[in-house]
Amino acid sequence: MEISLLLKIIYGVASLLLLLLGVTYAIYFERKVIGYMQVRYGPNRVGPWGLLQTVTDVLKLLMKEDIIPSKVDRKVFIIAPVIAFAPSFMILATIPWSESFYGADLNIGLLYFIGISSITTIGILMGGWSSNNKYALLGAMRGVAQMVSYEIPLVLSVIGVVILSGSLNLRDIVYAQQDMGVWFIIPQFLGFIVYIIAAIAELNRSPFDLPEAESELVAGYHVEYSGFRMAFFFLSEYVYAIAIAALATVLFFGGWLGPAFLPGIIWFLFKWSFFIFFFFWLRATLPRARVDQLMTFGWKVLIPLALVNIVITTLVKAWMG
Amino acid sequence: MSIRTEEMILNVGPQHPSTHGVFRLVVKIDGEVIQEATPVIGYLHRGTEKLAEDLTYTQFIPYTDRLDYLNAMTNNYVWCNTVEQLMGIQVPERAEYLRVISMELNRIASHFVWWGTFLLDLGALSPFLYAFRDRETILDLFVKLCGARMTFSYMRIGGVRFDAPSGWLDEVRAVVKELRENIKEYDVLVTGNEIFQHRTRGVGVITKEQAIDWGLSGPVARASGVDFDIRRNDPYSIYDRFDFDIPVRTEGDVYAKYEVRLEEIRQSLCIIEQALDQIDKAESPIIAKVPKIIKPPAGEIYTRAEASKGELGVHLISDGTTKPYRVKLRRPSFVNIEILPELLKGENIANLIAIFGGIDVVLGEVDA
Amino acid sequence: MLRFLKGFKLTLGYFFKKKVTIMYPEERPVMPERFRGIQRIIPERCIVCNMCVKACPTEVITLTGERDPETKKNRLLTYNIDFERCIRCEFCTEVCPTAAVVFTTKYDNLAVYDRKALKKDMAWLSANKIYGNYEAEDEEGRPAVLVKAAADTDKAVEKKAKVTETNQNAAAKATDIKPEIDKKAEVSVKSEATNAKTKVVDVNSEAGEAGGDDK
């Protein structure tokens, strides 16, 4: 009994470390890709081709003094980064990276994913509120408004996929794509578009990165955090990016499916990396939307589109029997 | 039960990534709507006008460089022109052509910086790099001409310091061609972008009456329909020999200012090409016969020029000695920034950044 | 509606194009000849006329000299430039009648740990050999930059003289532009101090700030 518990703990710690490695190199690749698009090289001094840049950044953050301003709400201030980060790690458990490589096979995997990811919003609100700083408060308010508003289109956009595959279990969704012979992006193209836009808004990435609009609010809700606590917020943002890209791969691009000459996980990572590149590409190209335009767009454009998608899917499914 | 709400005072403080210098704006906001905005300036005040009373006329030239440091050639020019007009010195032709070429190149460089930083404020990261890459080609030209990249001190009273080195004029021609191509990319990347248009159209509208009442000048006024450009209405130097258009728009919003400035870059490229064609006929010294000690006659004079931000003027009072009695600099950013409190009433905070970026302020000029 | 998609093609194009970064310090940018770098003093040529002291807008140059009793010429004893305040306007090199103060293309040897070390003295300043895209000095010991700049201006002067040969005024102006152009002088001696050659040179006793602590 203890051995299997010990094994489970080791698996958990190992997957956490693997995840941190993934985040480290996701950050490195973001800087390189955006640098290349801006006619410059990204980091290229620390280690060969700059590969150790993020490692040294994280080490630097670990070695900084832990400053807690005196007038903050201490308990909330300290807990906020943890609440922001923990859900992002939890939702990775349900993603099926390949046919045999998955964390937990939940029958309500998709619901679990979307439900747990909303807890991060509380973490952000706690961080912004407890900082006792007007900029942080403004950033947190904007962030919460944005994240709550865009969860609705996010959920609505994946309902089409659920209808087509008949299950909330992520592995069953991939099997349904295998049975149908076509990846869900083709019948669910409208849903895919809505999903991508809602996902970028959920992740607080450009062009919807108002809560941390550097040039307007000087880092928004994490302005009073320094050292490793700030690293937690960044970490949670990148882990979410990885998770949302992985979910998009599973739902719309067929997960691990692909011709048999490469193992499933390689196909998964290949498709997933396209999404990640797309996120970086968006950040390098587009300016930021304004907060009221963002809200208008989410409520008045995305939700109707997602509803239309659901109606069409239902009609098609009923007609096809 | 009613909830008590309060207005919040927010300091868009001296240290801020988008205020283009050390500028503080004390903003009273109610939710996200600005009730009142009070600018606080003076963080970069260096006492230039007072220092001028203790420096000779030539020694003041490096100080004029540092007013609007992005547009140093025009600052040099206005000062030298003022003293020359007071003393009645006639500047030789070749010097005038060199002055015009460097001033227009500098106007283009200044507009590039504006474009890059304005879009950086709006959240687009890449245009900043593209704009600075193009600006580097211009600064390389300047370094070959006069030895410095930003604080040139190129002009002297009576002419310019150096003649163009051999091959420089051909390089300018090549750079002009290259920049014409690169500017088309700016339109592709930004001008047609829907997100950008939604953020700038209809935002921060300045009416024509407001522009005239508040004394605005430069692209800010021309975007509101005020058809006035000193290079055409009150020509100085040899601008009357060139054929160029003045872009004017009537909407007065931030998008109109954007269009006016991009069009000005294209027109400046035209002026430089015409000057390059005409300069070969101008064989003359690059500096006039000026006495060794510059002592203008006692009197006062005001001259002005069209800087990239607006009307830059120098009012000089001389008492006949080697040092000026009083120098007053009419700086365009200082005057343009005065409309900010009026313009910001009732706006969002997100619009604040767009409006402030559209006015194109350089704090070196506001504070002198 | 979808015009913003064109921007994506542009940034993706730049992903594959050549980058403009210069890998400093392995590759260094080549500075042109007129680059206003750090000054260099050639003490043998200095005649202690104090024009550089008077021309400097920020008053950073201090020097002392003495009159050599045998040769009856002035000799430079100390020469200090305070680089905390020097604004690199190079007026000092412009007005020097004997090209004793020249500008080099050196720009990177001023980093120090202590502010006092920024007051550089004659020994440091005369060691600033020209650095960059040319290194040699000519046979008379003049730094190469002056030869080229003087040659450029000589060419311009000749062209001008040929074109306006018939116009005596213009020719007169051309020769007047460089009063007493002796082979060693820099271009366009235009200063508002009095003429060096005719003035009796006084020994400058502003030696209070001969800050010798450096390095």
PDB file of C-alpha atoms in Angstrom, chain B residues 54-56 58-63 65-66 126 130 133 140 143-149 151-154 156-157 161-166 182 185-186 188-189 191-195 197 201 283-294, chain C residues 1-8 10-11 14 17 20 30-32 34-37 53-59 87-91 93-94 103 149 152 155-156 159-160 163-164 173 176-177 179-180 186-195:
ATOM      1  CA  ASP B  54      25.857  83.342 -19.226  1.00  0.00           C
ATOM      2  CA  LEU B  55      26.912  81.661 -22.449  1.00  0.00           C
ATOM      3  CA  THR B  56      28.024  83.110 -25.704  1.00  0.00           C
ATOM      4  CA  THR B  58      27.876  79.764 -30.156  1.00  0.00           C
ATOM      5  CA  GLN B  59      28.241  78.079 -26.807  1.00  0.00           C
ATOM      6  CA  PHE B  60      24.470  77.896 -26.520  1.00  0.00           C
ATOM      7  CA  ILE B  61      24.118  75.656 -29.544  1.00  0.00           C
ATOM      8  CA  PRO B  62      24.702  72.370 -27.671  1.00  0.00           C
ATOM      9  CA  TYR B  63      22.045  73.421 -25.188  1.00  0.00           C
ATOM     10  CA  ASP B  65      20.206  70.256 -28.972  1.00  0.00           C
ATOM     11  CA  ARG B  66      18.946  69.027 -25.698  1.00  0.00           C
ATOM     12  CA  SER B 126       6.828  44.857 -33.001  1.00  0.00           C
ATOM     13  CA  TYR B 130      10.788  48.259 -36.978  1.00  0.00           C
ATOM     14  CA  ARG B 133      15.593  49.929 -37.230  1.00  0.00           C
ATOM     15  CA  ASP B 140      24.059  56.387 -39.364  1.00  0.00           C
ATOM     16  CA  VAL B 143      27.033  60.194 -37.672  1.00  0.00           C
ATOM     17  CA  LYS B 144      28.893  60.296 -40.956  1.00  0.00           C
ATOM     18  CA  LEU B 145      27.919  63.905 -41.443  1.00  0.00           C
ATOM     19  CA  CYS B 146      28.578  65.499 -38.109  1.00  0.00           C
ATOM     20  CA  GLY B 147      29.849  62.899 -35.700  1.00  0.00           C
ATOM     21  CA  ALA B 148      26.952  62.424 -33.341  1.00  0.00           C
ATOM     22  CA  ARG B 149      23.724  60.472 -33.357  1.00  0.00           C
ATOM     23  CA  THR B 151      22.871  65.842 -30.057  1.00  0.00           C
ATOM     24  CA  PHE B 152      24.334  67.121 -33.241  1.00  0.00           C
ATOM     25  CA  SER B 153      25.457  70.744 -32.680  1.00  0.00           C
ATOM     26  CA  TYR B 154      25.814  70.731 -36.403  1.00  0.00           C
ATOM     27  CA  ARG B 156      26.855  77.326 -36.582  1.00  0.00           C
ATOM     28  CA  ILE B 157      25.948  80.949 -36.762  1.00  0.00           C
ATOM     29  CA  ARG B 161      30.029  72.986 -39.342  1.00  0.00           C
ATOM     30  CA  PHE B 162      31.007  70.333 -41.874  1.00  0.00           C
ATOM     31  CA  ASP B 163      30.403  69.814 -45.512  1.00  0.00           C
ATOM     32  CA  ALA B 164      28.925  66.530 -46.624  1.00  0.00           C
ATOM     33  CA  PRO B 165      31.665  63.906 -46.852  1.00  0.00           C
ATOM     34  CA  SER B 166      32.264  62.328 -50.215  1.00  0.00           C
ATOM     35  CA  ASN B 182       9.668  50.340 -45.506  1.00  0.00           C
ATOM     36  CA  GLU B 185       5.036  47.970 -44.337  1.00  0.00           C
ATOM     37  CA  TYR B 186       3.816  50.254 -41.609  1.00  0.00           C
ATOM     38  CA  VAL B 188       0.240  46.832 -43.739  1.00  0.00           C
ATOM     39  CA  LEU B 189       1.005  46.130 -40.126  1.00  0.00           C
ATOM     40  CA  THR B 191      -2.963  51.313 -40.275  1.00  0.00           C
ATOM     41  CA  GLY B 192      -5.542  48.881 -41.505  1.00  0.00           C
ATOM     42  CA  ASN B 193      -5.641  46.880 -38.300  1.00  0.00           C
ATOM     43  CA  GLU B 194      -9.177  46.827 -36.914  1.00  0.00           C
ATOM     44  CA  ILE B 195      -8.127  46.742 -33.288  1.00  0.00           C
ATOM     45  CA  GLN B 197      -8.719  51.635 -35.637  1.00  0.00           C
ATOM     46  CA  ARG B 201     -11.017  56.563 -34.294  1.00  0.00           C
ATOM     47  CA  GLU B 283      28.873  75.448 -54.847  1.00  0.00           C
ATOM     48  CA  SER B 284      29.621  77.873 -52.175  1.00  0.00           C
ATOM     49  CA  PRO B 285      31.238  77.985 -48.787  1.00  0.00           C
ATOM     50  CA  ILE B 286      29.426  76.203 -46.055  1.00  0.00           C
ATOM     51  CA  ILE B 287      29.689  79.075 -43.656  1.00  0.00           C
ATOM     52  CA  ALA B 288      29.394  82.790 -44.156  1.00  0.00           C
ATOM     53  CA  LYS B 289      31.928  85.381 -43.238  1.00  0.00           C
ATOM     54  CA  VAL B 290      31.188  85.837 -39.569  1.00  0.00           C
ATOM     55  CA  PRO B 291      33.196  87.900 -37.128  1.00  0.00           C
ATOM     56  CA  LYS B 292      35.180  85.939 -34.639  1.00  0.00           C
ATOM     57  CA  ILE B 293      33.325  87.326 -31.685  1.00  0.00           C
ATOM     58  CA  ILE B 294      29.608  87.320 -32.262  1.00  0.00           C
TER      59      ILE B 294
ATOM     60  CA  MET C   1     -13.198  43.340 -41.773  1.00  0.00           C
ATOM     61  CA  LEU C   2     -10.214  41.067 -41.717  1.00  0.00           C
ATOM     62  CA  ARG C   3      -7.516  43.530 -42.741  1.00  0.00           C
ATOM     63  CA  PHE C   4      -5.607  42.830 -39.578  1.00  0.00           C
ATOM     64  CA  LEU C   5      -4.629  39.471 -40.977  1.00  0.00           C
ATOM     65  CA  LYS C   6      -2.199  41.131 -43.362  1.00  0.00           C
ATOM     66  CA  GLY C   7      -0.008  42.097 -40.458  1.00  0.00           C
ATOM     67  CA  PHE C   8       0.497  38.441 -39.616  1.00  0.00           C
ATOM     68  CA  LEU C  10       4.532  40.628 -42.291  1.00  0.00           C
ATOM     69  CA  THR C  11       5.687  39.436 -38.891  1.00  0.00           C
ATOM     70  CA  TYR C  14      10.416  38.900 -40.567  1.00  0.00           C
ATOM     71  CA  LYS C  17      14.717  37.428 -42.630  1.00  0.00           C
ATOM     72  CA  VAL C  20      20.022  43.521 -37.648  1.00  0.00           C
ATOM     73  CA  VAL C  30      32.545  50.823 -37.423  1.00  0.00           C
ATOM     74  CA  MET C  31      32.660  54.469 -36.449  1.00  0.00           C
ATOM     75  CA  PRO C  32      33.120  56.983 -39.237  1.00  0.00           C
ATOM     76  CA  ARG C  34      33.987  62.378 -37.850  1.00  0.00           C
ATOM     77  CA  PHE C  35      32.651  60.461 -34.893  1.00  0.00           C
ATOM     78  CA  ARG C  36      32.991  62.638 -31.839  1.00  0.00           C
ATOM     79  CA  GLY C  37      34.745  60.264 -29.530  1.00  0.00           C
ATOM     80  CA  VAL C  53      39.069  76.594 -22.110  1.00  0.00           C
ATOM     81  CA  LYS C  54      37.072  79.584 -23.262  1.00  0.00           C
ATOM     82  CA  ALA C  55      35.123  77.778 -25.955  1.00  0.00           C
ATOM     83  CA  CYS C  56      33.913  74.966 -23.771  1.00  0.00           C
ATOM     84  CA  PRO C  57      30.221  75.481 -22.928  1.00  0.00           C
ATOM     85  CA  THR C  58      30.401  73.490 -19.727  1.00  0.00           C
ATOM     86  CA  GLU C  59      33.838  74.664 -18.559  1.00  0.00           C
ATOM     87  CA  ILE C  87      29.056  66.985 -23.317  1.00  0.00           C
ATOM     88  CA  ARG C  88      31.120  65.823 -26.314  1.00  0.00           C
ATOM     89  CA  CYS C  89      30.361  68.890 -28.336  1.00  0.00           C
ATOM     90  CA  GLU C  90      34.004  69.052 -29.467  1.00  0.00           C
ATOM     91  CA  PHE C  91      34.135  72.823 -29.570  1.00  0.00           C
ATOM     92  CA  THR C  93      38.889  70.676 -31.076  1.00  0.00           C
ATOM     93  CA  GLU C  94      37.163  73.093 -33.394  1.00  0.00           C
ATOM     94  CA  PHE C 103      38.864  63.909 -31.356  1.00  0.00           C
ATOM     95  CA  ALA C 149      39.047  65.885 -43.092  1.00  0.00           C
ATOM     96  CA  ASP C 152      38.114  66.710 -47.995  1.00  0.00           C
ATOM     97  CA  LYS C 155      39.194  69.381 -52.324  1.00  0.00           C
ATOM     98  CA  ALA C 156      36.075  71.400 -51.712  1.00  0.00           C
ATOM     99  CA  LYS C 159      36.564  72.977 -56.611  1.00  0.00           C
ATOM    100  CA  LYS C 160      35.116  76.177 -55.321  1.00  0.00           C
ATOM    101  CA  VAL C 163      34.216  77.403 -60.303  1.00  0.00           C
ATOM    102  CA  THR C 164      34.347  80.938 -59.105  1.00  0.00           C
ATOM    103  CA  LYS C 173      35.871  84.605 -49.554  1.00  0.00           C
ATOM    104  CA  ASP C 176      39.232  84.146 -46.108  1.00  0.00           C
ATOM    105  CA  ILE C 177      37.253  81.211 -44.865  1.00  0.00           C
ATOM    106  CA  PRO C 179      42.439  82.496 -42.068  1.00  0.00           C
ATOM    107  CA  GLU C 180      46.025  81.454 -41.532  1.00  0.00           C
ATOM    108  CA  GLU C 186      41.968  72.027 -38.426  1.00  0.00           C
ATOM    109  CA  VAL C 187      39.238  73.392 -40.615  1.00  0.00           C
ATOM    110  CA  SER C 188      37.378  76.616 -39.977  1.00  0.00           C
ATOM    111  CA  VAL C 189      38.914  78.263 -37.041  1.00  0.00           C
ATOM    112  CA  LYS C 190      35.906  80.125 -35.942  1.00  0.00           C
ATOM    113  CA  SER C 191      35.832  81.127 -32.363  1.00  0.00           C
ATOM    114  CA  GLU C 192      34.804  84.068 -30.432  1.00  0.00           C
ATOM    115  CA  ALA C 193      38.002  84.318 -28.432  1.00  0.00           C
ATOM    116  CA  THR C 194      40.678  86.637 -29.694  1.00  0.00           C
ATOM    117  CA  ASN C 195      43.225  85.537 -32.238  1.00  0.00           C
TER     118      ASN C 195
END
